[in-house]
Structure formats: structure tokens, C-alpha cells
Amino acid sequence: MEELESIEVPWLDTSDPQKFVKNAAKFNQLMMKYRCAIREIRTKFEVLDDEFSVQYKRNPISFIKTRIKKPESIYRKLQKKGLEFTPENIQEQLHDVAGIRVVCSFVDDIYTVAGLLSDQDDVTVLEIRDYIKNPKPNGYRSYHMIVEIPVFFSEGKTPIKAEIQIRTIGMDFWATLEHQIRYKKGIEGMDGYEDISQELLRCAQTVIDMDSEMQNIKNMIGQFHDI
């Protein structure tokens, strides 16, 4: 990945020190707001998981990962949209600057925690993409939500958008390794790329079958109690 210094980012132009300091402060403040939004959403999921632990004697969430897009990634995404690198465009045009990945034990847990989050009166669901019921052609599966929540600061309430990805352990395992193999190793131009893609797709089907079997076993045991 290119270093930020090698990219011409007008908003972070260091030729004018005063302008640079002012713009850098704006950017840092905006990133702080996204970090706060992530903490708010993460807490919501952790509260739900704690409630399940006490009331149903199990945890539907295995773990949670969060991230904020790097400045160079934000810049490139705005460039593709033909937009300037401004705080207004970042907030209004990009929905995935703040990202939360929630990894669940079973497929039905995904829809349970997604539904419980959506029902909260301070969460606005802007978009849903269900790649579990409708997997991507490469085999990728996950449940994506774009949400907006209010975050309270000294200056008042600010609505912040975030992308939430909810998936099983198997889906996360496959997606993580598929990304490393396909994009980190630069295999697109090598001989046998189509064969590799087919193998990855076959592995995705194996994960689908495994998730289905584990869900069936969960249902058979009967000691787990759904809402």
C-alpha cells in the first residue's frame, strides 16, 4: 500500500503550514467522531451478548472487530466517486469509514443480533445487503448493514454512519484468507488464476455446508433457547 506522503491529497497539502494544521485538525476531529460511533455500536452488541449470557446461558457473539479507514483509503474512494477530499464529502458520501465486524457462532444468531440492533430506537438502518441468502459470485457471504446513530458531544448531537458486517466464524475464516490470497499475493495475473478461483469457491461451499450442519446440530440439541 502506498504511503500517504506519496499521494497528492489537496486537503493535506503541507506547502501552507497554517492551512495544513487547520485541515489536519478537522480531519482528526472527524476521525474522533467515527471512533466514538464505533464505541457506541460495539457497546450495543456487547450489552446484547451479556443479556444472552445471563438469560439464555450462551453467547451468540464470538468476537467483535472494529476499524477506521486510513486517510489514503478514504482519499482513493472519494477519487473514484469524482469527489474532493473534504470532511463534508467524507461524512455525506462514504458510509464505511467506521467499520464493525461481528462474528457469531451460528447463522440464526446473525439475524437475531441484527434484528435486535435494528429495533433500537436510536439506530437508523439505511441499507441492508444480505450476502448470506445471496452470496457474491466468488462465494463471499456476510450480512451487511449501513446504520446511522447519534453521538453526543459537547457541541451537541452528531449523526454518524457506520458499516456493520455480521457473519459466522466459518464465513469470517474464509473471507479473511480469501482476501489475503486473492488481493495480498497479487495472483490475478498469474497462470492458473481461474483454477484458484474455483478452489476458493469450492472452499466457500464447504463453509456453507459446515455452517448448515452446525446449525442443524444446535437445533437438535435443544438446550439452546432462542428468543
Coordinates of C-alpha atoms in Angstrom, one line a residue:
M1 CA 0.0 0.0 0.0
E2 CA 1.3 3.5 -0.9
E3 CA 2.3 5.7 2.0
L4 CA 0.2 8.8 2.4
E5 CA 3.1 11.1 1.5
S6 CA 3.3 9.6 -2.0
I7 CA -0.3 10.6 -2.7
E8 CA -1.3 14.1 -3.7
V9 CA -4.0 14.9 -1.2
P10 CA -5.1 18.5 -1.6
W11 CA -6.7 18.7 1.9
L12 CA -3.4 17.6 3.5
D13 CA -1.1 19.9 1.4
T14 CA 1.9 20.8 3.6
S15 CA 3.0 23.7 1.4
D16 CA 0.9 26.1 3.5
P17 CA 1.6 25.3 7.2
Q18 CA -1.4 27.2 8.6
K19 CA -3.8 25.5 6.2
F20 CA -2.3 22.1 6.9
V21 CA -2.7 22.5 10.6
K22 CA -6.3 23.6 10.2
N23 CA -7.2 20.8 7.9
A24 CA -5.4 18.2 9.9
A25 CA -7.3 19.3 13.0
K26 CA -10.6 19.0 11.1
F27 CA -9.7 15.5 9.9
N28 CA -8.6 14.4 13.4
Q29 CA -11.8 15.7 14.9
L30 CA -13.9 13.8 12.3
M31 CA -12.0 10.6 12.9
M32 CA -12.5 11.0 16.6
K33 CA -16.3 11.1 15.9
Y34 CA -16.1 7.9 13.9
R35 CA -14.2 6.2 16.8
C36 CA -16.8 7.3 19.2
A37 CA -19.6 5.9 17.0
I38 CA -17.7 2.6 16.8
R39 CA -17.6 2.5 20.7
E40 CA -21.3 3.2 20.8
I41 CA -22.2 0.4 18.4
R42 CA -19.8 -2.0 19.9
T43 CA -21.3 -1.4 23.4
K44 CA -24.8 -2.1 22.0
F45 CA -23.6 -5.5 20.7
E46 CA -21.8 -6.3 24.0
V47 CA -24.9 -5.4 26.0
L48 CA -27.0 -7.8 23.9
D49 CA -24.3 -10.5 24.3
D50 CA -24.2 -10.0 28.0
E51 CA -28.0 -10.3 28.2
F52 CA -27.9 -13.6 26.3
S53 CA -25.2 -14.9 28.6
V54 CA -27.4 -14.3 31.7
Q55 CA -30.9 -15.0 30.3
Y56 CA -30.1 -17.9 27.8
K57 CA -26.8 -19.2 29.2
R58 CA -24.9 -18.7 25.9
N59 CA -23.2 -16.0 23.9
P60 CA -24.3 -15.5 20.3
I61 CA -21.3 -13.3 19.6
S62 CA -17.9 -14.9 19.4
F63 CA -15.9 -11.7 19.0
I64 CA -16.1 -8.2 17.6
K65 CA -13.5 -6.4 15.4
T66 CA -13.5 -2.7 14.6
R67 CA -11.6 -0.4 12.2
I68 CA -11.4 3.2 10.9
K69 CA -10.5 3.6 7.2
K70 CA -7.0 5.0 6.7
P71 CA -6.7 8.5 5.1
E72 CA -5.3 7.2 1.9
S73 CA -8.1 4.7 1.5
I74 CA -10.7 7.4 2.2
Y75 CA -9.0 9.6 -0.4
R76 CA -8.9 6.9 -3.1
K77 CA -12.6 6.1 -2.5
L78 CA -13.6 9.8 -2.9
Q79 CA -11.4 10.0 -6.0
K80 CA -13.3 7.1 -7.6
K81 CA -16.5 9.0 -7.0
G82 CA -15.0 12.1 -8.5
L83 CA -15.3 14.0 -5.2
E84 CA -12.9 16.3 -3.3
F85 CA -11.3 15.2 -0.1
T86 CA -13.3 17.2 2.3
P87 CA -14.9 16.4 5.7
E88 CA -18.4 17.1 4.2
N89 CA -17.9 14.6 1.4
I90 CA -16.5 12.0 3.9
Q91 CA -19.5 12.3 6.1
E92 CA -22.1 12.5 3.4
Q93 CA -20.8 10.3 0.6
L94 CA -18.9 7.5 2.4
H95 CA -20.8 5.0 4.6
D96 CA -17.9 2.7 5.6
V97 CA -15.3 4.9 7.2
A98 CA -16.3 3.3 10.5
G99 CA -16.5 -0.4 10.3
I100 CA -17.6 -3.1 12.9
R101 CA -17.4 -6.8 12.2
V102 CA -19.5 -9.0 14.5
V103 CA -18.7 -12.7 14.4
C104 CA -21.4 -15.1 15.6
S105 CA -21.5 -18.8 16.4
F106 CA -24.5 -19.8 14.3
V107 CA -26.3 -18.4 11.2
D108 CA -29.5 -17.8 13.1
D109 CA -27.6 -15.7 15.6
I110 CA -26.7 -13.3 12.8
Y111 CA -30.3 -12.5 12.1
T112 CA -31.1 -12.3 15.8
V113 CA -28.5 -9.8 16.7
A114 CA -29.1 -7.8 13.5
G115 CA -32.8 -7.6 14.3
L116 CA -32.3 -6.6 17.9
L117 CA -29.9 -3.8 16.9
S118 CA -32.3 -2.6 14.2
D119 CA -35.1 -2.4 16.8
Q120 CA -33.3 0.1 19.0
D121 CA -34.9 3.5 18.7
D122 CA -31.7 5.4 18.3
V123 CA -30.4 3.2 15.4
T124 CA -31.5 4.1 11.8
V125 CA -30.9 1.4 9.3
L126 CA -30.0 3.0 6.0
E127 CA -29.2 -0.1 3.9
I128 CA -29.0 -3.9 4.2
R129 CA -27.2 -6.3 1.9
D130 CA -27.7 -9.9 2.7
Y131 CA -24.8 -11.8 1.2
I132 CA -25.8 -14.9 3.1
K133 CA -29.0 -15.5 1.3
N134 CA -27.5 -14.0 -1.9
P135 CA -23.7 -14.8 -1.8
K136 CA -21.4 -12.9 -4.1
P137 CA -20.1 -14.8 -7.2
N138 CA -16.8 -15.5 -5.6
G139 CA -18.5 -17.3 -2.6
Y140 CA -18.4 -14.4 -0.1
R141 CA -21.1 -14.5 2.5
S142 CA -21.9 -11.9 5.2
Y143 CA -24.8 -9.7 6.4
H144 CA -24.0 -6.1 5.8
M145 CA -25.8 -3.1 7.4
I146 CA -25.3 0.6 7.0
V147 CA -26.6 2.3 10.1
E148 CA -26.6 5.8 11.5
I149 CA -26.6 6.6 15.2
P150 CA -26.5 9.8 17.2
V151 CA -23.3 10.5 19.1
F152 CA -23.4 13.2 21.8
F153 CA -20.5 15.7 22.1
S154 CA -20.1 19.0 24.0
E155 CA -21.2 20.8 20.8
G156 CA -24.4 18.7 20.6
K157 CA -25.6 15.6 18.8
T158 CA -24.0 14.4 15.6
P159 CA -25.4 11.6 13.4
I160 CA -22.6 9.2 12.3
K161 CA -22.8 6.4 9.8
A162 CA -21.1 3.1 10.1
E163 CA -20.9 -0.2 8.2
I164 CA -21.6 -3.4 10.2
Q165 CA -20.7 -6.8 8.9
I166 CA -22.2 -9.8 10.7
R167 CA -21.0 -13.3 9.9
T168 CA -20.3 -16.8 11.3
I169 CA -16.8 -18.0 12.4
G170 CA -16.6 -20.0 9.2
M171 CA -17.6 -17.1 7.0
D172 CA -15.0 -14.9 8.7
F173 CA -12.3 -17.6 8.3
W174 CA -13.0 -17.9 4.6
A175 CA -13.3 -14.2 3.9
T176 CA -10.1 -13.4 5.7
L177 CA -8.0 -16.0 3.9
E178 CA -9.6 -15.4 0.5
H179 CA -8.7 -11.7 0.8
Q180 CA -5.1 -12.5 1.7
I181 CA -4.8 -15.0 -1.1
R182 CA -6.6 -13.0 -3.8
Y183 CA -5.5 -9.5 -3.1
K184 CA -2.4 -9.5 -1.0
K185 CA -0.5 -12.0 -3.1
G186 CA -1.3 -10.4 -6.5
I187 CA -2.5 -13.7 -8.1
E188 CA -4.8 -12.0 -10.6
G189 CA -2.3 -12.1 -13.5
M190 CA -0.7 -15.5 -12.8
D191 CA -1.3 -18.7 -14.8
G192 CA -4.0 -20.9 -13.1
Y193 CA -5.9 -18.0 -11.6
E194 CA -9.2 -19.4 -12.8
D195 CA -8.4 -22.7 -11.1
I196 CA -7.5 -20.9 -7.9
S197 CA -10.8 -19.0 -8.0
Q198 CA -12.7 -22.3 -8.5
E199 CA -10.9 -23.8 -5.5
L200 CA -11.8 -20.8 -3.4
L201 CA -15.4 -21.1 -4.4
R202 CA -15.3 -24.8 -3.5
C203 CA -14.0 -23.9 -0.1
A204 CA -16.8 -21.4 0.3
Q205 CA -19.3 -24.1 -0.4
T206 CA -17.6 -26.3 2.2
V207 CA -18.0 -23.5 4.8
I208 CA -21.7 -23.1 3.8
D209 CA -22.2 -26.8 4.3
M210 CA -20.4 -26.7 7.7
D211 CA -22.5 -23.7 8.9
S212 CA -25.6 -25.6 7.9
E213 CA -24.6 -28.7 9.7
M214 CA -23.6 -26.8 12.9
Q215 CA -27.0 -25.0 12.8
N216 CA -28.8 -28.4 12.5
I217 CA -26.8 -29.8 15.4
K218 CA -27.7 -26.7 17.5
N219 CA -31.4 -27.2 16.7
M220 CA -31.2 -30.9 17.5
I221 CA -29.6 -30.5 20.9
G222 CA -32.5 -28.3 22.1
Q223 CA -30.6 -26.9 25.1
F224 CA -30.1 -23.6 23.4
H225 CA -33.1 -21.3 23.7
D226 CA -33.8 -18.7 21.0
I227 CA -35.9 -15.7 21.6

